[in-house]
CSV table of C-alpha atoms in Angstrom, one decimal:
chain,number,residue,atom,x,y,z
A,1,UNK,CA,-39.6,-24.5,-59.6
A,2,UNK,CA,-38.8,-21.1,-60.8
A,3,UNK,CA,-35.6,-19.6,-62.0
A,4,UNK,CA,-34.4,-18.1,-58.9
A,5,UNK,CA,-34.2,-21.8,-57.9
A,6,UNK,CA,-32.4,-23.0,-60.5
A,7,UNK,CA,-29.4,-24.3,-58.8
A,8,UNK,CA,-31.9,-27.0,-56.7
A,9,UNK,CA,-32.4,-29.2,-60.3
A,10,UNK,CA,-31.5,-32.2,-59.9
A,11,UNK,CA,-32.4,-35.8,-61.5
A,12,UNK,CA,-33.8,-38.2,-59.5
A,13,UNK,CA,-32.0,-41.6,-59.4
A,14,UNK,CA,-35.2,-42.9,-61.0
A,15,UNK,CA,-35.2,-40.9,-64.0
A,16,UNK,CA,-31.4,-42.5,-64.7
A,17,UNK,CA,-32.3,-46.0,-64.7
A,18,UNK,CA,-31.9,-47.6,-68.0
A,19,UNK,CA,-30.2,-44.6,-69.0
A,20,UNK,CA,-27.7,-45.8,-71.8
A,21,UNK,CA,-30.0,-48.6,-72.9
A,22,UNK,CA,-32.5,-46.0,-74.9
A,23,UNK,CA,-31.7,-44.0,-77.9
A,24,UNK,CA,-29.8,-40.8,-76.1
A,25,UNK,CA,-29.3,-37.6,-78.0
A,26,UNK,CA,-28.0,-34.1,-77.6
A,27,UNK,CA,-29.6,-30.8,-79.0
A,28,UNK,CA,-28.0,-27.7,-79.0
A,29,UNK,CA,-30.0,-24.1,-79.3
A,30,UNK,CA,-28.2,-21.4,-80.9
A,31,UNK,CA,-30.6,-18.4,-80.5
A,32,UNK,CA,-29.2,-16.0,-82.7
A,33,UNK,CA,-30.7,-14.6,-86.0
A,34,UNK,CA,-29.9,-12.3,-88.6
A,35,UNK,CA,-33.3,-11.4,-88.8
A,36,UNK,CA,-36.6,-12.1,-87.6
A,37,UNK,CA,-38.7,-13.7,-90.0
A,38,UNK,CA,-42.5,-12.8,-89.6
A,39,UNK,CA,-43.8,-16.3,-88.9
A,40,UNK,CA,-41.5,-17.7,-86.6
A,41,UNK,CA,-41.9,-18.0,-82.5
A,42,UNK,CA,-38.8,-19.6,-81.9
A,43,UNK,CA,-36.0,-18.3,-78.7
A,44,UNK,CA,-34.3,-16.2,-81.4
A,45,UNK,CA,-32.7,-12.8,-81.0
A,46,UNK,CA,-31.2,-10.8,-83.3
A,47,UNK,CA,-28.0,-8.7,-82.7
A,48,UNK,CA,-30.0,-4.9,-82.0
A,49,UNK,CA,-32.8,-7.2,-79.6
A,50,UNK,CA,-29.7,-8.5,-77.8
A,51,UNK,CA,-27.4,-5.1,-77.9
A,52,UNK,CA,-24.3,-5.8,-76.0
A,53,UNK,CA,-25.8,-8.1,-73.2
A,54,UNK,CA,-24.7,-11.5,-74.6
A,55,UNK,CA,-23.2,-12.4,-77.9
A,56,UNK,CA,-21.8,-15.4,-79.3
A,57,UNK,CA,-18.6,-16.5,-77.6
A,58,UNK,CA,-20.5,-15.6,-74.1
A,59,UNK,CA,-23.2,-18.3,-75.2
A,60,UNK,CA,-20.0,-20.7,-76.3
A,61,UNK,CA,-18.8,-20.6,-72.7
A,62,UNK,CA,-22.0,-20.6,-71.4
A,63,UNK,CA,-22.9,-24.1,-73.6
A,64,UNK,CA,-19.2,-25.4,-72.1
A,65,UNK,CA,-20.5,-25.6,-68.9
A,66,UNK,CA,-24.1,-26.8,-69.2
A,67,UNK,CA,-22.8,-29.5,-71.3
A,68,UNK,CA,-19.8,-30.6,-68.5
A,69,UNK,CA,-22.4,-30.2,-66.1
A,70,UNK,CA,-25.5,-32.4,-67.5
A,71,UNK,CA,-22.3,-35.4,-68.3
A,72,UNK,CA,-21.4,-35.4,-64.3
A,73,UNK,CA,-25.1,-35.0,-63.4
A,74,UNK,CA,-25.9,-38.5,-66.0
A,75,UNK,CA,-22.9,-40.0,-65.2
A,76,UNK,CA,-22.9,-39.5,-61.2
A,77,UNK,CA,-22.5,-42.6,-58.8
A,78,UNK,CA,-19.9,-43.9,-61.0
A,79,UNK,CA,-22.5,-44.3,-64.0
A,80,UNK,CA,-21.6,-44.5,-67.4
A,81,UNK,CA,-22.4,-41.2,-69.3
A,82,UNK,CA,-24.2,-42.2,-72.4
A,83,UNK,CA,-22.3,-41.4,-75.6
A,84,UNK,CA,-24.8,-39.2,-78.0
A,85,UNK,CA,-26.2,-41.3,-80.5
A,86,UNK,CA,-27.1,-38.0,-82.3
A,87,UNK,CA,-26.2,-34.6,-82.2
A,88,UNK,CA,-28.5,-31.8,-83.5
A,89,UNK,CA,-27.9,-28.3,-83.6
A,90,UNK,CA,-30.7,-26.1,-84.4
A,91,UNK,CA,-32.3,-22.4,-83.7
A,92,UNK,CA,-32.3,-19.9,-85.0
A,93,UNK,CA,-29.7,-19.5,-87.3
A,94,UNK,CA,-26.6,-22.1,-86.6
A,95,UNK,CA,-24.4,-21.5,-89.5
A,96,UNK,CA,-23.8,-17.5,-88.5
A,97,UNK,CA,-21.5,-19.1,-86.4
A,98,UNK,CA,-19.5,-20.5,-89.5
A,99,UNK,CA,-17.6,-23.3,-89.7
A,100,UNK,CA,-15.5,-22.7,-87.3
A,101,UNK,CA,-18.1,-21.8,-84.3
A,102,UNK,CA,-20.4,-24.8,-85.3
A,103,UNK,CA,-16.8,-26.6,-85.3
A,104,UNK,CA,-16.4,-25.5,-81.4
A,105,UNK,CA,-20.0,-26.6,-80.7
A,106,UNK,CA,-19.3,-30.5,-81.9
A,107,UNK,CA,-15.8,-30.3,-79.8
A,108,UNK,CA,-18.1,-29.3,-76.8
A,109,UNK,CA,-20.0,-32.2,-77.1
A,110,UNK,CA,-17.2,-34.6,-77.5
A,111,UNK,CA,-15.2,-33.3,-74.6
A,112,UNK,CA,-18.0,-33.8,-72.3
A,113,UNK,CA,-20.7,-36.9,-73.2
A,114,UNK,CA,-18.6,-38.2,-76.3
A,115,UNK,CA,-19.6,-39.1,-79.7
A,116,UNK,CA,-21.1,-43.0,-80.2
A,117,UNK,CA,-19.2,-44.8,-83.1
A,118,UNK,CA,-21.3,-43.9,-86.2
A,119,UNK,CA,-23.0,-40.6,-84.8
A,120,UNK,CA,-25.5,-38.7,-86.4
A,121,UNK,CA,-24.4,-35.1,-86.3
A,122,UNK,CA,-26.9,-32.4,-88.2
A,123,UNK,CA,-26.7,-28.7,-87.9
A,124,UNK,CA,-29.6,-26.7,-89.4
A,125,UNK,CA,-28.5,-23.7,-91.5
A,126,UNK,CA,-30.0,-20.6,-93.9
A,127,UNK,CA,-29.1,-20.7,-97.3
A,128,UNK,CA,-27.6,-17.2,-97.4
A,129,UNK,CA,-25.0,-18.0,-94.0
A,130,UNK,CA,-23.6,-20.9,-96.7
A,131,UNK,CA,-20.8,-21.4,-99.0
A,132,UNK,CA,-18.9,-24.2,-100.3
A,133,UNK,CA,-15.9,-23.2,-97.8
A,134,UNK,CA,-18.5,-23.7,-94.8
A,135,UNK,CA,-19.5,-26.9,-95.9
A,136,UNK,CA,-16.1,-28.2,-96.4
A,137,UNK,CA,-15.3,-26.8,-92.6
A,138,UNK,CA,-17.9,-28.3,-90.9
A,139,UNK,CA,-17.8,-31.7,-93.1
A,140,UNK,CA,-14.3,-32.0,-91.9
A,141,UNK,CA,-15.2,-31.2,-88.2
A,142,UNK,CA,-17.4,-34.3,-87.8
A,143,UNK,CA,-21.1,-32.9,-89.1
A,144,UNK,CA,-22.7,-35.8,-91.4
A,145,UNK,CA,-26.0,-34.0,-92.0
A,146,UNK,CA,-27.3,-30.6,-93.3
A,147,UNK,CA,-30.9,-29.0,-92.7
A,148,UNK,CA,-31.3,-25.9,-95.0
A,149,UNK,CA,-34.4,-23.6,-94.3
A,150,UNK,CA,-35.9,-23.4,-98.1
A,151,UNK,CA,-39.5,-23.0,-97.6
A,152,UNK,CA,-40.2,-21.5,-101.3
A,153,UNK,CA,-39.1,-21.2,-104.6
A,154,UNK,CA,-41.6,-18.0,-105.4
A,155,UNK,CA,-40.3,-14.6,-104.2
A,156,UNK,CA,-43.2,-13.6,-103.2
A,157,UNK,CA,-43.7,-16.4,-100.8
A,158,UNK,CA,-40.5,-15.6,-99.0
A,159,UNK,CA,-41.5,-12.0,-99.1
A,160,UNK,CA,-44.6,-13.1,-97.3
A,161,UNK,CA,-42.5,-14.9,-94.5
A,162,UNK,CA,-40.1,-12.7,-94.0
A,163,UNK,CA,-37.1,-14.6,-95.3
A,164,UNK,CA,-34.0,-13.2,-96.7
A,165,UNK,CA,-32.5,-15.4,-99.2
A,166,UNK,CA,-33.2,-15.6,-103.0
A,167,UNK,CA,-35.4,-18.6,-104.4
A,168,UNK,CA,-32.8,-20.4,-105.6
A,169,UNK,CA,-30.2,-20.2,-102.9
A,170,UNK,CA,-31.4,-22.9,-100.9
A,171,UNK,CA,-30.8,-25.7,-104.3
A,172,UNK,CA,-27.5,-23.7,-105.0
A,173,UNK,CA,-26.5,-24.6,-100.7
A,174,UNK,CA,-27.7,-28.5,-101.0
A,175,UNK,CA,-25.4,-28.9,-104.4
A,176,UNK,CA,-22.3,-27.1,-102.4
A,177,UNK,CA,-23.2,-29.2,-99.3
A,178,UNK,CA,-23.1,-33.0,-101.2
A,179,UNK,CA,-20.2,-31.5,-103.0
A,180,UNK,CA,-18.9,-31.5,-100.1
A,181,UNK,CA,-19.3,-34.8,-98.8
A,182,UNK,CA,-22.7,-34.9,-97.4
A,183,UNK,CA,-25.0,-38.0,-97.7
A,184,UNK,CA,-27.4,-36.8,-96.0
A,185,UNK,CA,-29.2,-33.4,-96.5
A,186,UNK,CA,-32.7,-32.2,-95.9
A,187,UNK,CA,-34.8,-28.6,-97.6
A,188,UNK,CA,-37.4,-27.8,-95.6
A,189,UNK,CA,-40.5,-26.3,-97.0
A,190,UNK,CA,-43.7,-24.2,-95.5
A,191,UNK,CA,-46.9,-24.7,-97.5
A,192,UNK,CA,-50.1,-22.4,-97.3
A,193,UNK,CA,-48.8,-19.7,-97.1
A,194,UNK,CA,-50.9,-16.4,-97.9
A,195,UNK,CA,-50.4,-15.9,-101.7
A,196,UNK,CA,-48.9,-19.2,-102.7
A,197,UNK,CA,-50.6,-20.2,-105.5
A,198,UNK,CA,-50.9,-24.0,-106.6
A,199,UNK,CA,-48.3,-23.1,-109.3
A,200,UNK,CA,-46.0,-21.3,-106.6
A,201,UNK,CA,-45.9,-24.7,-105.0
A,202,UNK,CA,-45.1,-26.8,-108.1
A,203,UNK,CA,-42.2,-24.2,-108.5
A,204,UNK,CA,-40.7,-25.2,-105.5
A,205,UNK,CA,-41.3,-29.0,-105.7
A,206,UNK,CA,-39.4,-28.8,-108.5
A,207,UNK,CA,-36.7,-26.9,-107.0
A,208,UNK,CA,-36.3,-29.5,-104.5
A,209,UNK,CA,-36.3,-32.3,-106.6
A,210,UNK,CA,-33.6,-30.8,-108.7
A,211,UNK,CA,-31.5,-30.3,-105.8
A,212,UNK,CA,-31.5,-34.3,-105.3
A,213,UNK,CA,-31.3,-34.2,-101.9
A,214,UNK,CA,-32.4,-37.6,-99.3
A,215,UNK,CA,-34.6,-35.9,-97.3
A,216,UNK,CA,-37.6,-33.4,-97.0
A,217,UNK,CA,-39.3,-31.7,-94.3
A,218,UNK,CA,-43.1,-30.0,-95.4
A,219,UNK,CA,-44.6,-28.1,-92.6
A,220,UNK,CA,-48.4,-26.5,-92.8
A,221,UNK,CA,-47.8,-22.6,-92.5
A,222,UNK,CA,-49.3,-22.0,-88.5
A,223,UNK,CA,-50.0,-18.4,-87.5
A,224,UNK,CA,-48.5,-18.5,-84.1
A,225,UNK,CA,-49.7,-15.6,-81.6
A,226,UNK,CA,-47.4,-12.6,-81.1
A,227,UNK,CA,-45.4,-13.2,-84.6
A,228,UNK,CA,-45.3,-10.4,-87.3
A,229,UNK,CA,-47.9,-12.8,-89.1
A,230,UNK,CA,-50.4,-13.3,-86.8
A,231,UNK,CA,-50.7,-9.5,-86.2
A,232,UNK,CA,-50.8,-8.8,-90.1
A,233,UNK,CA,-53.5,-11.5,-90.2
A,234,UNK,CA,-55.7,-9.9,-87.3
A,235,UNK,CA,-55.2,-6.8,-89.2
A,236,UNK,CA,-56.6,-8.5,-92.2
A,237,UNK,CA,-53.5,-7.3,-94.0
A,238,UNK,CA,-53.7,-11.4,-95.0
A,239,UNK,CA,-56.0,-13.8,-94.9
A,240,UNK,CA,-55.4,-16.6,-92.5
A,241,UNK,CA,-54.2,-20.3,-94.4
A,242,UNK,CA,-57.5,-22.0,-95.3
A,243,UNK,CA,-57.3,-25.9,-93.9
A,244,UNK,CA,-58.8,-27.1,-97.5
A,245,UNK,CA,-56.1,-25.6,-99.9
A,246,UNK,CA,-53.4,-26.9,-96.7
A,247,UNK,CA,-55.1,-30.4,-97.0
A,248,UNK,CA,-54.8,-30.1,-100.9
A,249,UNK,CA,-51.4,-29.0,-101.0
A,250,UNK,CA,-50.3,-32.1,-98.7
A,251,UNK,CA,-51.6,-34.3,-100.9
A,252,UNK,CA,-49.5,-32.6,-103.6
A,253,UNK,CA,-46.6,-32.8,-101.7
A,254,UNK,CA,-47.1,-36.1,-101.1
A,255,UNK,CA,-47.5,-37.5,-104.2
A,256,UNK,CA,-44.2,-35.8,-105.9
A,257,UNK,CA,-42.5,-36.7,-103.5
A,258,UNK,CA,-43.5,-40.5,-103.3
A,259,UNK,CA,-43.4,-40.7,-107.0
A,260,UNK,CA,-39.4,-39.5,-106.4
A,261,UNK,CA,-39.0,-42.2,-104.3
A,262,UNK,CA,-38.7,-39.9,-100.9
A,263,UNK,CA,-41.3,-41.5,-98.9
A,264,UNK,CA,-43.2,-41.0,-95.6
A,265,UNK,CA,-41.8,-42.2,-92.6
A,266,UNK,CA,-43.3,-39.5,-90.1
A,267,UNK,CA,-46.3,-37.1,-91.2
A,268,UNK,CA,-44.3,-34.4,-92.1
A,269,UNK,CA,-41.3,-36.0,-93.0
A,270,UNK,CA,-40.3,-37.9,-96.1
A,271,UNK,CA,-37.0,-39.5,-96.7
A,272,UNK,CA,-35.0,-42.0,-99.3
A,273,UNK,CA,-34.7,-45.1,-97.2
A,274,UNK,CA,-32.1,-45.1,-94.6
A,275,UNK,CA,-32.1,-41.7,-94.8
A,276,UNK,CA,-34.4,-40.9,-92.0
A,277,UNK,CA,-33.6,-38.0,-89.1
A,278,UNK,CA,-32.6,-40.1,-86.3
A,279,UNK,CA,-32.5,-37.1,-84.1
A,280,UNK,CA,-35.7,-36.5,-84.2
A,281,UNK,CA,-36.8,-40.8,-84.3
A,282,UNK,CA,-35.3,-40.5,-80.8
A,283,UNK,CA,-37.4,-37.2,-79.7
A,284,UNK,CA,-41.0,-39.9,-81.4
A,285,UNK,CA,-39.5,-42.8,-79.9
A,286,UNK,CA,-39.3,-41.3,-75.7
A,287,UNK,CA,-35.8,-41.6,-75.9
A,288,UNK,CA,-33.4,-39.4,-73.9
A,289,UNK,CA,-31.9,-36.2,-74.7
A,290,UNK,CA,-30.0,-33.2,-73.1
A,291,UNK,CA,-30.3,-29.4,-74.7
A,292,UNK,CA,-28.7,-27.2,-74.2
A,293,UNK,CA,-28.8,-23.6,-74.6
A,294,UNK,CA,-30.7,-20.7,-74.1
A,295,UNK,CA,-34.9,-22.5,-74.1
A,296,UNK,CA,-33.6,-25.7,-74.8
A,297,UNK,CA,-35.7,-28.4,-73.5
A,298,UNK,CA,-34.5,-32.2,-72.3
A,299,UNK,CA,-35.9,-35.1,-71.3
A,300,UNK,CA,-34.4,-38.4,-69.1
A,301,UNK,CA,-36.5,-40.8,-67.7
A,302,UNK,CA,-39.6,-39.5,-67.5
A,303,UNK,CA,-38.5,-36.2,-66.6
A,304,UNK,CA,-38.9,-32.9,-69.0
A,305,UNK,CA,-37.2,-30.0,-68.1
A,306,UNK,CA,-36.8,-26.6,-69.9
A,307,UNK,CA,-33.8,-23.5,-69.7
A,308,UNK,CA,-33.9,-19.7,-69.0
A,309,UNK,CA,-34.3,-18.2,-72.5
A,310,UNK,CA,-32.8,-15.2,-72.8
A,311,UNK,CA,-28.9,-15.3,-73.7
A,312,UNK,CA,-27.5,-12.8,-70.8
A,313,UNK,CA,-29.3,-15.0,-68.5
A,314,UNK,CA,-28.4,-18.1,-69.6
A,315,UNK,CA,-24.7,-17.3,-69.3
A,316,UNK,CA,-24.9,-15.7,-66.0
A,317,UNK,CA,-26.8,-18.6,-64.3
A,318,UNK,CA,-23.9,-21.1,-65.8
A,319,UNK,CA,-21.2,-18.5,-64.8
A,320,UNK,CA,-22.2,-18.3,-61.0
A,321,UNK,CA,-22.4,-22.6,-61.3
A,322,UNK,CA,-25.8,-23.3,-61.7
A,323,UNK,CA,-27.6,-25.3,-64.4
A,324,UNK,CA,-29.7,-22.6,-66.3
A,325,UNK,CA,-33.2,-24.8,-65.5
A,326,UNK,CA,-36.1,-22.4,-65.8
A,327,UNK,CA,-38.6,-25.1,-65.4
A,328,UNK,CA,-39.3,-28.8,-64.5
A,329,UNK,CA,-42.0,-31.3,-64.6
A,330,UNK,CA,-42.1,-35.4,-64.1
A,331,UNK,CA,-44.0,-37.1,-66.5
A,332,UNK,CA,-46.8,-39.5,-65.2
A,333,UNK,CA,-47.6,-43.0,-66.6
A,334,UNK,CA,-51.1,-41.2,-67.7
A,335,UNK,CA,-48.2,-38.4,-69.3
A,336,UNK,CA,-46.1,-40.6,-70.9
A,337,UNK,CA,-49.2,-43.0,-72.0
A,338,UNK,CA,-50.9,-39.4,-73.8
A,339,UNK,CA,-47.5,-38.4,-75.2
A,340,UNK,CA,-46.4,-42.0,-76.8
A,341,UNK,CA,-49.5,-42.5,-78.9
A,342,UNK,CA,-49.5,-38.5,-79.8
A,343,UNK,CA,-46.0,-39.4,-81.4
A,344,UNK,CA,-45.6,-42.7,-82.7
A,345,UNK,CA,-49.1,-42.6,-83.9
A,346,UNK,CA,-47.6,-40.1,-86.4
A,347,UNK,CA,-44.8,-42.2,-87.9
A,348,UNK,CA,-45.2,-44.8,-90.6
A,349,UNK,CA,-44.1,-47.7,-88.4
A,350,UNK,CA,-47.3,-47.1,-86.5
A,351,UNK,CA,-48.8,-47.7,-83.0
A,352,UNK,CA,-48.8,-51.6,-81.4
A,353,UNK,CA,-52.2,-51.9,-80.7
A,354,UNK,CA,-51.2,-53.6,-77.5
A,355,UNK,CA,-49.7,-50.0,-76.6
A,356,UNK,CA,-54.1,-48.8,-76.3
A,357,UNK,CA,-55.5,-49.1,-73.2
A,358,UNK,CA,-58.9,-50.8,-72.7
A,359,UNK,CA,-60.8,-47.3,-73.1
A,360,UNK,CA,-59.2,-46.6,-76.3
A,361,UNK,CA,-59.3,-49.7,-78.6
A,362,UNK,CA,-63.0,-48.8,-79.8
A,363,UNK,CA,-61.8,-45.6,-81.0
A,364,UNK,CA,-59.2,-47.4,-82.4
A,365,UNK,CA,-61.1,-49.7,-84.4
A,366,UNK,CA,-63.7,-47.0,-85.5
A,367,UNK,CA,-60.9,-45.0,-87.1
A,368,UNK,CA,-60.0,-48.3,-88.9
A,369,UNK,CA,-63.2,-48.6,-90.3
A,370,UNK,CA,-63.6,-45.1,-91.0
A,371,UNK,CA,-59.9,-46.1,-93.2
A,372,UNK,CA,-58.3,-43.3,-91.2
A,373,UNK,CA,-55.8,-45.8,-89.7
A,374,UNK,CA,-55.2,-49.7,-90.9
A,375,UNK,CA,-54.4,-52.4,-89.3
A,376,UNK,CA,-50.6,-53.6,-90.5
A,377,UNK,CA,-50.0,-56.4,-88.3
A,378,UNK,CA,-50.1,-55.5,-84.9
A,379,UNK,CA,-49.6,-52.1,-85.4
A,380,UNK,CA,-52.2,-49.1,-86.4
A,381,UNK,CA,-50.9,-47.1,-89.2
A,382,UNK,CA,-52.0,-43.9,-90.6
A,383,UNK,CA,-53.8,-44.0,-94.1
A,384,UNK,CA,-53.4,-41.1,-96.1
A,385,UNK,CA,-57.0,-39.7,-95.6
A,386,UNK,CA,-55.3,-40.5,-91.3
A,387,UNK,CA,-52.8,-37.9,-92.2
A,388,UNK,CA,-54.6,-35.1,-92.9
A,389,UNK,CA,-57.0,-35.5,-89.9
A,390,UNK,CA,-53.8,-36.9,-87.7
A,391,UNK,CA,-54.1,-34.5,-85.0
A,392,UNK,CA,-58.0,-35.2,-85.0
A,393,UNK,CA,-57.3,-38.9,-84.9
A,394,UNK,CA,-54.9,-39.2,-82.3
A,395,UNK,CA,-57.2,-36.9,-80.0
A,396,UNK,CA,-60.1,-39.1,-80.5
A,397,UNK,CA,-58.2,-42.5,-79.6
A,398,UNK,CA,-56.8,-40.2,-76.3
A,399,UNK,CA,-60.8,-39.6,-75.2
A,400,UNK,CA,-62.3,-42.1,-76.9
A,401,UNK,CA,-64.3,-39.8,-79.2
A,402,UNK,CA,-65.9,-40.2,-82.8
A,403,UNK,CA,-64.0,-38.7,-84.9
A,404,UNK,CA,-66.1,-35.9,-86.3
């Protein structure tokens, strides 16, 4: 398929069987930026890259639609249209539409696949786009759970990545946000970055930790191609993250954080317990999920499929009355067998070992002995040498391989 066929997509009556009796989500894209920060490849614009061909309200009405249209398409044949379990609204930069935008964005969803008794709704949000009065605003509107964007504590880091707000913004946002009323509310962090020092890191564990907060997301810092970054990189304006100082400072990481009683639940997520993203436990766990919004990918049943990108041309495809479907693809059982051990493999529950199939159960048991996964139970879990080699040891199992 290709976009000038958009208005053929369609799921198949397979892909909605047992619709309602998985974990069903909803994600919303909100593609606009302040800025562009250096290391980011996300479907972001910022106000000069989009000019005056789509803007904010025109991407409200534009999210309207898709969202009426994918509850007729789930709930056609007299179905019942699944409720969302969980809500998350991410980008780019959600709270530049303030409370009272991100306010419009949860009454979308309600008005067209409803809210399930005890939702999880998150929206992510930048530090600087924050006050108290936002949190308040979107607290009341139904949001339970914030994600703010801290990365870094040390200027110099942010410098680095291109981000606007001052060190201690982010810790200054999580304080307004459980003042608030928030239980739940996550920092995120980028480690390895070119410059951050082992000290630099410290700085910004301790930041977190003084912010209390019931969840943290730590990514590795990856130069994606055709980022700001990568180009300065290539240059050799900066040197490119070094995988020993990135396997060093997980280990930090995850030792402060365990010894603060946030713990591991996915490789690059730690969380108080019962505090876990169950957003994106739905995306590890082949639920179902509609997104919407300019790039936004969903998946039903087995089948994935992906949106225009740009703004102008996501509103004008839902304008004329066609689902804004750049792309589509149906999973096969070889798909969806690859893509279940790639994900549960990296959460703390671990992989049945009933889920490997006869090819696969040596490699298995080779990474056990090699104490890159135990056995708990039935289930093969990472150790903490597994994590650092995850990808390595999830591709091995997939061919079979010894891991090198």
């Amino acid at each position: 398929m290709t976009e000038s066929t958009a208005t053929a997509f369609t799921l198949p009556d397979a892909a909605l069987e047992g619709l309602g009796t998985r974990p069903f989500g909803v994600y919303i894209h909100v593609p606009f930026c302040a800025t562009r920060c250096g290391y980011c490849d996300f479907n972001t614009y910022t106000a000069g890259e989009l000019g005056t061909s789509a803007s904010p309200q025109s991407w409200l009405e534009g999210l309207r639609r898709e969202l009426d249209a994918g509850a007729t398409m789930l709930g056609r044949d007299g179905r019942a249209v699944p409720a969302a379990q969980t809500v998350f609204v991410g980008g780019g930069t959600p709270s530049l539409l303030g409370g009272g935008g991100l306010a419009d964005v949860l009454t979308a969803v309600r008005s067209s696949f409803g809210l399930a008794p005890g939702a999880e709704v998150t929206t992510e949000s930048n530090p600087e786009s924050t006050s108290p009065e936002f949190f308040e605003a979107i607290r009341g509107a139904g949001y339970t759970r914030v994600s703010l964007g801290m990365q870094s504590a040390a200027p110099h880091v942010l410098r680095v990545l291109d981000r606007t707000h001052t060190p201690g913004r982010a810790v200054a946002a999580a304080t307004e946000a459980r003042a608030a009323g928030f239980a739940h509310v996550n920092l995120d962090m980028i480690y390895g970055t070119p410059g951050e020092r082992d000290e630099d890191l410290d700085a910004t564990l301790d930041a977190v930790l003084s912010a209390d907060v019931d969840h943290v997301s730590a990514y590795s810092l990856i130069v994606e191609d055709g980022t700001a970054l990568a180009r300065k990189v290539r240059r050799g304006e900066l040197p490119a993250p070094d995988d020993d100082v990135l396997a060093a400072r997980y280990e930090r990481i995850d030792a402060r954080l365990s010894e603060a009683g946030l713990n591991w639940y996915e490789v690059s997520n730690w969380s108080k317990p019962g505090a876990e993203c169950r957003h994106n436990l739905g995306y590890w766990d082949g639920g179902d999920w509609w997104g919407a919004g300019p790039g936004a990918h969903s998946h039903v049943g087995g089948v994935r499929w992906w949106n225009v990108k740009h703004p102008a041309r996501y509103a004008d495809e839902l304008a004329s009355g066609a689902l804004p479907v750049a792309d589509s693809e149906t999973l096969t059982a070889d798909d969806r067998h690859m893509e279940r051990v790639m994900l549960v493999l990296r959460l703390r529950s671990g992989l049945p070992d009933s889920d490997l199939l006869p090819g696969e159960v040596e490699a298995g048991e080779r990474a056990v002995a090699d104490q890159l996964l135990e056995a708990v139970g039935d289930r093969l879990v990472l150790t903490s040498r597994g994590r650092l080699l995850a990808d390595g040891v999830i591709r091995d199992i997939l061919t079979g391989n010894n891991i090198e």
